[in-house]
CSV table of N, CA, C and O in Angstrom, one decimal:
chain,number,residue,atom,x,y,z
A,1,UNK,N,17.0,-17.2,-23.6
A,1,UNK,CA,17.3,-17.5,-22.2
A,1,UNK,C,16.0,-17.7,-21.4
A,1,UNK,O,15.9,-18.5,-20.5
A,2,UNK,N,15.0,-16.9,-21.7
A,2,UNK,CA,13.7,-17.0,-20.9
A,2,UNK,C,13.0,-18.3,-21.2
A,2,UNK,O,12.5,-18.9,-20.3
A,3,UNK,N,13.1,-18.8,-22.4
A,3,UNK,CA,12.5,-20.1,-22.7
A,3,UNK,C,13.2,-21.2,-21.9
A,3,UNK,O,12.6,-22.1,-21.4
A,4,UNK,N,14.5,-21.1,-21.8
A,4,UNK,CA,15.3,-22.1,-21.1
A,4,UNK,C,14.9,-22.1,-19.6
A,4,UNK,O,14.7,-23.1,-19.0
A,5,UNK,N,14.7,-20.9,-19.1
A,5,UNK,CA,14.3,-20.7,-17.7
A,5,UNK,C,12.9,-21.3,-17.5
A,5,UNK,O,12.6,-22.0,-16.4
A,6,UNK,N,12.0,-21.1,-18.4
A,6,UNK,CA,10.6,-21.7,-18.3
A,6,UNK,C,10.7,-23.2,-18.4
A,6,UNK,O,9.9,-23.8,-17.6
A,7,UNK,N,11.5,-23.7,-19.2
A,7,UNK,CA,11.6,-25.2,-19.3
A,7,UNK,C,12.1,-25.8,-18.0
A,7,UNK,O,11.6,-26.7,-17.5
A,8,UNK,N,13.2,-25.1,-17.5
A,8,UNK,CA,13.8,-25.6,-16.2
A,8,UNK,C,12.8,-25.5,-15.1
A,8,UNK,O,12.7,-26.4,-14.3
A,9,UNK,N,12.0,-24.4,-15.0
A,9,UNK,CA,11.0,-24.3,-14.0
A,9,UNK,C,9.9,-25.3,-14.1
A,9,UNK,O,9.5,-25.9,-13.1
A,10,UNK,N,9.5,-25.6,-15.3
A,10,UNK,CA,8.5,-26.7,-15.5
A,10,UNK,C,9.0,-28.0,-15.1
A,10,UNK,O,8.3,-28.8,-14.4
A,11,UNK,N,10.3,-28.4,-15.5
A,11,UNK,CA,10.9,-29.6,-15.1
A,11,UNK,C,11.0,-29.7,-13.6
A,11,UNK,O,10.8,-30.7,-13.0
A,12,UNK,N,11.4,-28.6,-13.0
A,12,UNK,CA,11.6,-28.6,-11.5
A,12,UNK,C,10.2,-28.8,-10.8
A,12,UNK,O,10.2,-29.6,-9.9
A,13,UNK,N,9.2,-28.2,-11.3
A,13,UNK,CA,7.8,-28.4,-10.7
A,13,UNK,C,7.4,-29.9,-10.9
A,13,UNK,O,6.8,-30.4,-9.9
A,14,UNK,N,7.6,-30.5,-12.0
A,14,UNK,CA,7.2,-31.9,-12.2
A,14,UNK,C,8.0,-32.8,-11.3
A,14,UNK,O,7.4,-33.6,-10.6
A,15,UNK,N,9.3,-32.6,-11.2
A,15,UNK,CA,10.1,-33.4,-10.3
A,15,UNK,C,9.7,-33.2,-8.8
A,15,UNK,O,9.7,-34.1,-8.1
A,16,UNK,N,9.4,-32.0,-8.5
A,16,UNK,CA,9.0,-31.7,-7.1
A,16,UNK,C,7.7,-32.4,-6.8
A,16,UNK,O,7.6,-32.9,-5.7
A,17,UNK,N,6.8,-32.4,-7.7
A,17,UNK,CA,5.5,-33.0,-7.4
A,17,UNK,C,5.7,-34.5,-7.3
A,17,UNK,O,5.0,-35.2,-6.6
A,18,UNK,N,6.6,-35.1,-8.1
A,18,UNK,CA,6.9,-36.5,-8.0
A,18,UNK,C,7.6,-36.9,-6.7
A,18,UNK,O,7.4,-38.0,-6.2
A,19,UNK,N,8.4,-36.0,-6.1
A,19,UNK,CA,9.1,-36.3,-4.9
A,19,UNK,C,8.2,-36.1,-3.7
A,19,UNK,O,8.6,-36.5,-2.6
A,20,UNK,N,7.1,-35.5,-3.8
A,20,UNK,CA,6.2,-35.2,-2.6
A,20,UNK,C,6.0,-36.4,-1.7
A,20,UNK,O,6.1,-36.3,-0.5
A,21,UNK,N,5.8,-37.6,-2.2
A,21,UNK,CA,5.6,-38.8,-1.3
A,21,UNK,C,6.8,-39.1,-0.5
A,21,UNK,O,6.7,-39.8,0.5
A,22,UNK,N,8.0,-38.7,-1.0
A,22,UNK,CA,9.2,-39.0,-0.3
A,22,UNK,C,9.6,-38.0,0.8
A,22,UNK,O,10.6,-38.2,1.5
A,23,UNK,N,8.8,-37.0,0.9
A,23,UNK,CA,9.1,-35.9,1.9
A,23,UNK,C,8.8,-36.3,3.3
A,23,UNK,O,7.9,-37.1,3.5
A,24,UNK,N,9.5,-35.7,4.3
A,24,UNK,CA,9.1,-35.8,5.7
A,24,UNK,C,7.7,-35.3,5.9
A,24,UNK,O,7.3,-34.3,5.2
A,25,UNK,N,7.0,-35.8,6.8
A,25,UNK,CA,5.7,-35.3,7.2
A,25,UNK,C,5.8,-33.9,7.9
A,25,UNK,O,6.6,-33.8,8.8
A,26,UNK,N,5.2,-32.9,7.3
A,26,UNK,CA,5.3,-31.6,7.9
A,26,UNK,C,4.1,-31.3,8.9
A,26,UNK,O,3.0,-31.9,8.7
A,27,UNK,N,4.4,-30.5,9.8
A,27,UNK,CA,3.4,-30.1,10.8
A,27,UNK,C,3.1,-28.6,10.6
A,27,UNK,O,3.9,-27.7,10.9
A,28,UNK,N,1.9,-28.3,10.1
A,28,UNK,CA,1.5,-26.9,9.9
A,28,UNK,C,1.6,-26.0,11.1
A,28,UNK,O,2.1,-24.9,10.9
A,29,UNK,N,1.3,-26.5,12.3
A,29,UNK,CA,1.4,-25.7,13.5
A,29,UNK,C,2.8,-25.3,13.8
A,29,UNK,O,3.1,-24.2,14.1
A,30,UNK,N,3.7,-26.3,13.6
A,30,UNK,CA,5.1,-26.0,13.8
A,30,UNK,C,5.7,-25.1,12.8
A,30,UNK,O,6.5,-24.2,13.0
A,31,UNK,N,5.2,-25.3,11.5
A,31,UNK,CA,5.6,-24.4,10.4
A,31,UNK,C,5.2,-22.9,10.7
A,31,UNK,O,6.0,-22.0,10.3
A,32,UNK,N,4.0,-22.7,11.2
A,32,UNK,CA,3.6,-21.4,11.5
A,32,UNK,C,4.6,-20.6,12.4
A,32,UNK,O,4.8,-19.4,12.3
A,33,UNK,N,5.2,-21.4,13.3
A,33,UNK,CA,6.1,-20.8,14.3
A,33,UNK,C,7.5,-20.5,13.6
A,33,UNK,O,8.4,-20.0,14.3
A,34,UNK,N,7.7,-21.0,12.4
A,34,UNK,CA,9.0,-20.8,11.7
A,34,UNK,C,8.9,-19.8,10.6
A,34,UNK,O,9.9,-19.8,9.8
A,35,UNK,N,7.9,-19.1,10.5
A,35,UNK,CA,7.7,-18.2,9.3
A,35,UNK,C,8.3,-16.8,9.4
A,35,UNK,O,8.2,-16.0,8.5
A,36,UNK,N,8.9,-16.5,10.5
A,36,UNK,CA,9.4,-15.1,10.7
A,36,UNK,C,10.3,-14.6,9.6
A,36,UNK,O,10.1,-13.5,9.1
A,37,UNK,N,11.2,-15.5,9.1
A,37,UNK,CA,12.1,-15.0,8.1
A,37,UNK,C,11.4,-15.0,6.7
A,37,UNK,O,11.8,-14.2,5.8
A,38,UNK,N,10.3,-15.7,6.5
A,38,UNK,CA,9.6,-15.8,5.3
A,38,UNK,C,8.7,-14.6,5.1
A,38,UNK,O,8.6,-14.0,4.0
A,39,UNK,N,8.0,-14.2,6.2
A,39,UNK,CA,7.0,-13.2,6.1
A,39,UNK,C,7.5,-11.8,5.7
A,39,UNK,O,6.7,-11.0,5.1
A,40,UNK,N,8.8,-11.5,5.9
A,40,UNK,CA,9.3,-10.2,5.5
A,40,UNK,C,9.2,-9.9,4.0
A,40,UNK,O,9.1,-8.8,3.6
A,41,UNK,N,9.2,-10.9,3.2
A,41,UNK,CA,9.0,-10.8,1.7
A,41,UNK,C,7.7,-11.4,1.3
A,41,UNK,O,6.9,-10.8,0.6
A,42,UNK,N,7.5,-12.7,1.6
A,42,UNK,CA,6.4,-13.4,1.1
A,42,UNK,C,5.1,-13.1,1.8
A,42,UNK,O,4.0,-13.5,1.3
A,43,UNK,N,5.1,-12.4,2.9
A,43,UNK,CA,3.9,-12.0,3.6
A,43,UNK,C,3.3,-10.7,3.2
A,43,UNK,O,2.3,-10.2,3.8
A,44,UNK,N,3.9,-10.0,2.2
A,44,UNK,CA,3.4,-8.7,1.8
A,44,UNK,C,2.8,-8.8,0.4
A,44,UNK,O,3.5,-9.1,-0.6
A,45,UNK,N,1.5,-8.7,0.3
A,45,UNK,CA,0.8,-8.8,-1.1
A,45,UNK,C,1.4,-7.8,-2.1
A,45,UNK,O,1.6,-6.6,-1.8
A,46,UNK,N,1.8,-8.4,-3.3
A,46,UNK,CA,2.3,-7.5,-4.3
A,46,UNK,C,3.7,-7.1,-4.2
A,46,UNK,O,4.2,-6.2,-4.9
A,47,UNK,N,4.5,-7.6,-3.2
A,47,UNK,CA,5.8,-7.1,-2.9
A,47,UNK,C,6.7,-7.5,-4.1
A,47,UNK,O,6.6,-8.5,-4.7
A,48,UNK,N,7.6,-6.5,-4.4
A,48,UNK,CA,8.7,-6.7,-5.4
A,48,UNK,C,10.0,-6.5,-4.8
A,48,UNK,O,10.2,-5.6,-4.0
A,49,UNK,N,10.9,-7.4,-5.1
A,49,UNK,CA,12.3,-7.3,-4.6
A,49,UNK,C,13.2,-6.7,-5.7
A,49,UNK,O,12.8,-6.9,-6.9
A,50,UNK,N,14.3,-6.2,-5.3
A,50,UNK,CA,15.2,-5.5,-6.3
A,50,UNK,C,16.5,-6.2,-6.4
A,50,UNK,O,17.5,-5.6,-6.8
A,51,UNK,N,16.6,-7.5,-6.1
A,51,UNK,CA,17.9,-8.2,-6.3
A,51,UNK,C,17.6,-9.6,-6.9
A,51,UNK,O,16.8,-10.3,-6.4
A,52,UNK,N,18.3,-10.0,-7.9
A,52,UNK,CA,19.3,-9.3,-8.7
A,52,UNK,C,18.7,-8.3,-9.7
A,52,UNK,O,19.3,-7.5,-10.2
A,53,UNK,N,17.4,-8.5,-9.9
A,53,UNK,CA,16.7,-7.5,-10.7
A,53,UNK,C,15.3,-7.4,-10.1
A,53,UNK,O,14.9,-8.2,-9.2
A,54,UNK,N,14.5,-6.5,-10.5
A,54,UNK,CA,13.2,-6.3,-9.9
A,54,UNK,C,12.3,-7.4,-10.3
A,54,UNK,O,12.2,-7.7,-11.5
A,55,UNK,N,11.7,-8.1,-9.4
A,55,UNK,CA,10.8,-9.2,-9.7
A,55,UNK,C,9.7,-9.4,-8.6
A,55,UNK,O,9.9,-8.9,-7.5
A,56,UNK,N,8.7,-10.0,-9.0
A,56,UNK,CA,7.5,-10.2,-8.0
A,56,UNK,C,7.9,-11.4,-7.1
A,56,UNK,O,8.3,-12.4,-7.6
A,57,UNK,N,7.8,-11.2,-5.8
A,57,UNK,CA,8.0,-12.3,-4.9
A,57,UNK,C,6.8,-13.2,-4.9
A,57,UNK,O,5.7,-12.7,-4.7
A,58,UNK,N,7.0,-14.5,-5.1
A,58,UNK,CA,5.8,-15.4,-5.2
A,58,UNK,C,5.0,-15.6,-3.9
A,58,UNK,O,5.6,-15.5,-2.8
A,59,UNK,N,3.8,-15.7,-4.1
A,59,UNK,CA,2.9,-16.0,-3.0
A,59,UNK,C,3.1,-17.5,-2.6
A,59,UNK,O,3.1,-18.4,-3.5
A,60,UNK,N,3.2,-17.8,-1.3
A,60,UNK,CA,3.4,-19.2,-0.9
A,60,UNK,C,2.1,-19.9,-0.4
A,60,UNK,O,2.1,-21.1,-0.5
A,61,UNK,N,1.1,-19.1,0.0
A,61,UNK,CA,-0.1,-19.8,0.5
A,61,UNK,C,-0.8,-20.6,-0.6
A,61,UNK,O,-1.0,-20.1,-1.7
A,62,UNK,N,-1.0,-21.9,-0.3
A,62,UNK,CA,-1.7,-22.8,-1.2
A,62,UNK,C,-0.7,-23.5,-2.2
A,62,UNK,O,-1.1,-24.3,-3.0
A,63,UNK,N,0.6,-23.2,-2.1
A,63,UNK,CA,1.6,-23.8,-3.0
A,63,UNK,C,1.7,-25.3,-2.6
A,63,UNK,O,1.5,-25.7,-1.4
A,64,UNK,N,2.0,-26.1,-3.6
A,64,UNK,CA,2.3,-27.5,-3.3
A,64,UNK,C,3.4,-27.7,-2.3
A,64,UNK,O,4.5,-27.2,-2.6
A,65,UNK,N,3.2,-28.5,-1.3
A,65,UNK,CA,4.3,-28.6,-0.3
A,65,UNK,C,5.6,-29.3,-0.9
A,65,UNK,O,6.7,-28.9,-0.5
A,66,UNK,N,5.4,-30.2,-1.8
A,66,UNK,CA,6.6,-30.8,-2.4
A,66,UNK,C,7.4,-29.8,-3.2
A,66,UNK,O,8.7,-29.9,-3.2
A,67,UNK,N,6.7,-28.9,-3.8
A,67,UNK,CA,7.4,-27.8,-4.6
A,67,UNK,C,8.2,-26.9,-3.6
A,67,UNK,O,9.4,-26.6,-3.9
A,68,UNK,N,7.6,-26.5,-2.5
A,68,UNK,CA,8.3,-25.7,-1.5
A,68,UNK,C,9.5,-26.3,-1.0
A,68,UNK,O,10.6,-25.7,-0.9
A,69,UNK,N,9.4,-27.6,-0.6
A,69,UNK,CA,10.5,-28.3,0.0
A,69,UNK,C,11.6,-28.4,-1.1
A,69,UNK,O,12.8,-28.2,-0.8
A,70,UNK,N,11.3,-28.8,-2.3
A,70,UNK,CA,12.3,-28.9,-3.4
A,70,UNK,C,13.0,-27.6,-3.6
A,70,UNK,O,14.2,-27.6,-3.8
A,71,UNK,N,12.2,-26.5,-3.6
A,71,UNK,CA,12.8,-25.2,-3.9
A,71,UNK,C,13.8,-24.8,-2.7
A,71,UNK,O,14.9,-24.3,-3.0
A,72,UNK,N,13.4,-25.1,-1.5
A,72,UNK,CA,14.2,-24.8,-0.4
A,72,UNK,C,15.5,-25.6,-0.4
A,72,UNK,O,16.6,-25.1,-0.1
A,73,UNK,N,15.4,-26.9,-0.8
A,73,UNK,CA,16.6,-27.7,-0.9
A,73,UNK,C,17.5,-27.2,-2.0
A,73,UNK,O,18.7,-27.2,-1.9
A,74,UNK,N,16.9,-26.8,-3.1
A,74,UNK,CA,17.7,-26.2,-4.2
A,74,UNK,C,18.4,-25.0,-3.8
A,74,UNK,O,19.6,-24.8,-4.2
A,75,UNK,N,17.8,-24.1,-3.1
A,75,UNK,CA,18.5,-22.9,-2.6
A,75,UNK,C,19.6,-23.3,-1.6
A,75,UNK,O,20.7,-22.8,-1.7
A,76,UNK,N,19.3,-24.2,-0.7
A,76,UNK,CA,20.3,-24.7,0.2
A,76,UNK,C,21.6,-25.3,-0.5
A,76,UNK,O,22.7,-25.0,-0.1
A,77,UNK,N,21.3,-26.0,-1.5
A,77,UNK,CA,22.4,-26.7,-2.3
A,77,UNK,C,23.1,-25.7,-3.3
A,77,UNK,O,24.1,-26.1,-3.9
A,78,UNK,N,22.5,-24.5,-3.5
A,78,UNK,CA,23.1,-23.6,-4.4
A,78,UNK,C,22.7,-23.8,-5.8
A,78,UNK,O,23.2,-23.2,-6.8
A,79,UNK,N,21.7,-24.7,-6.0
A,79,UNK,CA,21.1,-24.9,-7.4
A,79,UNK,C,20.2,-23.8,-7.8
A,79,UNK,O,20.0,-23.7,-9.0
A,80,UNK,N,19.7,-23.1,-6.9
A,80,UNK,CA,18.9,-21.8,-7.2
A,80,UNK,C,19.8,-20.7,-6.7
A,80,UNK,O,20.3,-20.8,-5.6
A,81,UNK,N,19.8,-19.6,-7.4
A,81,UNK,CA,20.7,-18.5,-7.0
A,81,UNK,C,19.9,-17.3,-6.6
A,81,UNK,O,19.4,-16.5,-7.4
A,82,UNK,N,19.8,-17.1,-5.3
A,82,UNK,CA,19.3,-15.9,-4.7
A,82,UNK,C,19.9,-15.8,-3.3
A,82,UNK,O,19.7,-16.7,-2.4
A,83,UNK,N,20.8,-14.8,-3.0
A,83,UNK,CA,21.5,-14.8,-1.7
A,83,UNK,C,20.7,-14.9,-0.5
A,83,UNK,O,21.0,-15.6,0.5
A,84,UNK,N,19.5,-14.1,-0.4
A,84,UNK,CA,18.7,-14.1,0.7
A,84,UNK,C,18.1,-15.5,1.0
A,84,UNK,O,18.1,-16.1,2.1
A,85,UNK,N,17.5,-16.1,-0.1
A,85,UNK,CA,16.9,-17.4,0.0
A,85,UNK,C,18.0,-18.5,0.4
A,85,UNK,O,17.7,-19.4,1.1
A,86,UNK,N,19.1,-18.4,-0.2
A,86,UNK,CA,20.2,-19.4,0.1
A,86,UNK,C,20.6,-19.3,1.6
A,86,UNK,O,20.7,-20.3,2.2
A,87,UNK,N,20.7,-18.1,2.1
A,87,UNK,CA,21.0,-17.9,3.5
A,87,UNK,C,20.0,-18.5,4.4
A,87,UNK,O,20.2,-19.1,5.4
A,88,UNK,N,18.7,-18.2,4.1
A,88,UNK,CA,17.6,-18.7,4.9
A,88,UNK,C,17.5,-20.2,4.8
A,88,UNK,O,17.5,-20.9,5.8
A,89,UNK,N,17.6,-20.7,3.6
A,89,UNK,CA,17.4,-22.2,3.4
A,89,UNK,C,18.6,-22.9,4.1
A,89,UNK,O,18.4,-24.0,4.6
A,90,UNK,N,19.8,-22.4,4.1
A,90,UNK,CA,20.9,-23.0,4.6
A,90,UNK,C,20.8,-23.2,6.1
A,90,UNK,O,21.4,-24.1,6.7
A,91,UNK,N,19.9,-22.5,6.8
A,91,UNK,CA,19.7,-22.6,8.2
A,91,UNK,C,18.6,-23.6,8.6
A,91,UNK,O,18.4,-23.9,9.7
A,92,UNK,N,17.9,-24.1,7.5
A,92,UNK,CA,16.8,-25.0,7.8
A,92,UNK,C,17.1,-26.4,7.7
A,92,UNK,O,17.9,-26.9,6.9
A,93,UNK,N,16.5,-27.2,8.7
A,93,UNK,CA,16.6,-28.7,8.6
A,93,UNK,C,15.6,-29.2,7.6
A,93,UNK,O,14.7,-28.4,7.2
A,94,UNK,N,15.6,-30.5,7.3
A,94,UNK,CA,14.6,-31.0,6.4
A,94,UNK,C,13.2,-31.0,7.1
A,94,UNK,O,12.2,-30.8,6.4
A,95,UNK,N,13.2,-31.2,8.4
A,95,UNK,CA,11.9,-31.1,9.2
A,95,UNK,C,11.4,-29.6,9.1
A,95,UNK,O,10.2,-29.4,9.0
A,96,UNK,N,12.3,-28.6,9.3
A,96,UNK,CA,11.9,-27.2,9.2
A,96,UNK,C,11.2,-27.0,7.8
A,96,UNK,O,10.2,-26.4,7.7
A,97,UNK,N,11.9,-27.5,6.7
A,97,UNK,CA,11.3,-27.3,5.4
A,97,UNK,C,10.0,-28.0,5.2
A,97,UNK,O,9.0,-27.4,4.7
A,98,UNK,N,9.8,-29.2,5.8
A,98,UNK,CA,8.5,-29.9,5.7
A,98,UNK,C,7.5,-29.2,6.5
A,98,UNK,O,6.3,-29.0,6.0
A,99,UNK,N,7.8,-28.6,7.6
A,99,UNK,CA,6.8,-27.9,8.5
A,99,UNK,C,6.4,-26.6,7.8
A,99,UNK,O,5.2,-26.3,7.7
A,100,UNK,N,7.3,-25.9,7.2
A,100,UNK,CA,7.0,-24.6,6.5
A,100,UNK,C,6.1,-24.9,5.3
A,100,UNK,O,5.1,-24.3,5.0
A,101,UNK,N,6.5,-26.0,4.6
A,101,UNK,CA,5.7,-26.4,3.4
A,101,UNK,C,4.3,-26.8,3.8
A,101,UNK,O,3.3,-26.4,3.1
A,102,UNK,N,4.1,-27.5,4.9
A,102,UNK,CA,2.8,-27.9,5.3
A,102,UNK,C,2.0,-26.7,5.7
A,102,UNK,O,0.8,-26.6,5.4
A,103,UNK,N,2.6,-25.7,6.4
A,103,UNK,CA,1.9,-24.5,6.8
A,103,UNK,C,1.5,-23.7,5.6
A,103,UNK,O,0.3,-23.3,5.6
A,104,UNK,N,2.3,-23.5,4.7
A,104,UNK,CA,2.0,-22.6,3.5
A,104,UNK,C,1.0,-23.4,2.6
A,104,UNK,O,0.1,-22.7,2.0
A,105,UNK,N,1.0,-24.7,2.5
A,105,UNK,CA,0.0,-25.4,1.7
A,105,UNK,C,-1.4,-25.2,2.4
A,105,UNK,O,-2.3,-25.0,1.7
A,106,UNK,N,-1.4,-25.3,3.7
A,106,UNK,CA,-2.7,-25.1,4.4
A,106,UNK,C,-3.2,-23.7,4.4
A,106,UNK,O,-4.4,-23.4,4.3
A,107,UNK,N,-2.2,-22.7,4.4
A,107,UNK,CA,-2.6,-21.3,4.4
A,107,UNK,C,-3.4,-20.9,3.2
A,107,UNK,O,-4.2,-20.0,3.3
A,108,UNK,N,-3.2,-21.5,2.1
A,108,UNK,CA,-3.9,-21.2,0.9
A,108,UNK,C,-5.3,-21.7,0.9
A,108,UNK,O,-6.2,-21.3,0.0
A,109,UNK,N,-5.7,-22.6,1.8
A,109,UNK,CA,-7.0,-23.1,1.9
A,109,UNK,C,-8.0,-22.2,2.6
A,109,UNK,O,-9.2,-22.5,2.5
A,110,UNK,N,-7.5,-21.2,3.3
A,110,UNK,CA,-8.4,-20.3,4.1
A,110,UNK,C,-8.8,-19.1,3.3
A,110,UNK,O,-8.2,-18.7,2.4
Protein backbone atom coordinates (compact mmCIF):
# COMPACT_ATOMS: atom_id res chain seq x y z
CA UNK A 1 0.00 0.00 0.00
CA UNK A 2 2.87 2.39 0.74
CA UNK A 3 4.38 1.81 -2.71
CA UNK A 4 1.07 2.66 -4.32
CA UNK A 5 0.86 5.85 -2.24
CA UNK A 6 4.37 6.83 -3.29
CA UNK A 7 3.59 6.22 -6.94
CA UNK A 8 0.38 8.25 -6.68
CA UNK A 9 2.21 11.09 -4.94
CA UNK A 10 4.89 11.08 -7.63
CA UNK A 11 2.34 11.17 -10.42
CA UNK A 12 0.43 13.91 -8.65
CA UNK A 13 3.61 16.01 -8.34
CA UNK A 14 4.45 15.56 -12.03
CA UNK A 15 0.94 16.49 -13.12
CA UNK A 16 0.89 19.48 -10.78
CA UNK A 17 4.15 20.82 -12.18
CA UNK A 18 2.84 20.40 -15.73
CA UNK A 19 -0.34 22.29 -14.83
CA UNK A 20 1.52 25.26 -13.34
CA UNK A 21 1.39 27.37 -16.53
CA UNK A 22 -2.40 26.95 -16.59
CA UNK A 23 -2.88 28.38 -13.11
CA UNK A 24 -4.25 31.79 -12.24
CA UNK A 25 -1.60 34.35 -11.40
CA UNK A 26 -1.17 34.47 -7.63
CA UNK A 27 -0.46 37.55 -5.54
CA UNK A 28 1.92 36.78 -2.65
CA UNK A 29 0.81 39.88 -0.69
CA UNK A 30 -2.84 38.84 -0.95
CA UNK A 31 -1.86 35.28 -0.05
CA UNK A 32 -0.16 36.44 3.14
CA UNK A 33 -3.50 37.87 4.28
CA UNK A 34 -5.19 34.49 3.69
CA UNK A 35 -2.87 32.27 5.77
CA UNK A 36 -4.75 32.34 9.09
CA UNK A 37 -6.26 28.87 8.62
CA UNK A 38 -2.97 27.42 7.32
CA UNK A 39 -0.64 28.71 10.03
CA UNK A 40 -2.34 26.72 12.80
CA UNK A 41 -0.70 23.53 11.51
CA UNK A 42 1.73 24.44 8.74
CA UNK A 43 3.24 27.36 10.65
CA UNK A 44 4.59 25.25 13.52
CA UNK A 45 8.04 23.72 12.84
CA UNK A 46 8.01 19.95 13.40
CA UNK A 47 4.25 19.84 14.08
CA UNK A 48 2.59 16.43 13.96
CA UNK A 49 -1.13 15.90 13.60
CA UNK A 50 -2.99 12.88 14.95
CA UNK A 51 -5.71 12.39 12.34
CA UNK A 52 -6.27 9.90 10.82
CA UNK A 53 -2.89 8.71 12.10
CA UNK A 54 0.10 10.56 13.47
CA UNK A 55 2.01 12.18 10.64
CA UNK A 56 4.31 15.13 10.04
CA UNK A 57 2.56 18.22 8.66
CA UNK A 58 4.42 19.33 5.54
CA UNK A 59 6.30 22.61 5.37
CA UNK A 60 4.76 24.86 2.72
CA UNK A 61 7.46 27.55 2.42
CA UNK A 62 9.32 27.16 -0.87
CA UNK A 63 6.90 24.57 -2.26
CA UNK A 64 6.09 24.68 -5.98
CA UNK A 65 2.98 26.87 -6.40
CA UNK A 66 1.47 24.48 -8.97
CA UNK A 67 1.73 21.65 -6.48
CA UNK A 68 0.01 23.68 -3.74
CA UNK A 69 -2.86 24.67 -6.03
CA UNK A 70 -3.26 21.11 -7.32
CA UNK A 71 -3.28 19.75 -3.76
CA UNK A 72 -5.88 22.29 -2.62
CA UNK A 73 -8.07 21.49 -5.62
CA UNK A 74 -7.76 17.77 -4.86
CA UNK A 75 -8.83 18.33 -1.24
CA UNK A 76 -11.74 20.49 -2.40
CA UNK A 77 -12.85 17.81 -4.89
CA UNK A 78 -12.51 15.03 -2.30
CA UNK A 79 -9.67 13.35 -4.23
CA UNK A 80 -7.44 13.74 -1.17
CA UNK A 81 -8.85 12.61 2.15
CA UNK A 82 -8.25 14.80 5.17
CA UNK A 83 -11.30 16.37 6.86
CA UNK A 84 -9.58 19.58 8.00
CA UNK A 85 -7.92 20.22 4.66
CA UNK A 86 -11.13 19.41 2.77
CA UNK A 87 -13.06 21.90 4.90
CA UNK A 88 -10.47 24.63 4.42
CA UNK A 89 -10.04 24.01 0.69
CA UNK A 90 -13.80 23.94 0.09
CA UNK A 91 -13.97 27.56 1.27
CA UNK A 92 -11.25 28.75 -1.15
CA UNK A 93 -11.73 30.22 -4.60
CA UNK A 94 -9.24 29.49 -7.38
CA UNK A 95 -7.79 32.97 -6.84
CA UNK A 96 -7.40 32.28 -3.10
CA UNK A 97 -5.52 29.09 -3.95
CA UNK A 98 -3.26 30.89 -6.41
CA UNK A 99 -2.57 33.68 -3.89
CA UNK A 100 -1.72 31.22 -1.11
CA UNK A 101 0.51 29.23 -3.45
CA UNK A 102 2.35 32.39 -4.54
CA UNK A 103 2.86 33.44 -0.91
CA UNK A 104 4.19 30.07 0.24
CA UNK A 105 6.44 29.71 -2.83
CA UNK A 106 8.00 33.09 -2.02
CA UNK A 107 8.16 32.33 1.72
CA UNK A 108 10.74 29.63 1.09
CA UNK A 109 13.11 32.08 -0.62
CA UNK A 110 13.75 34.05 2.57
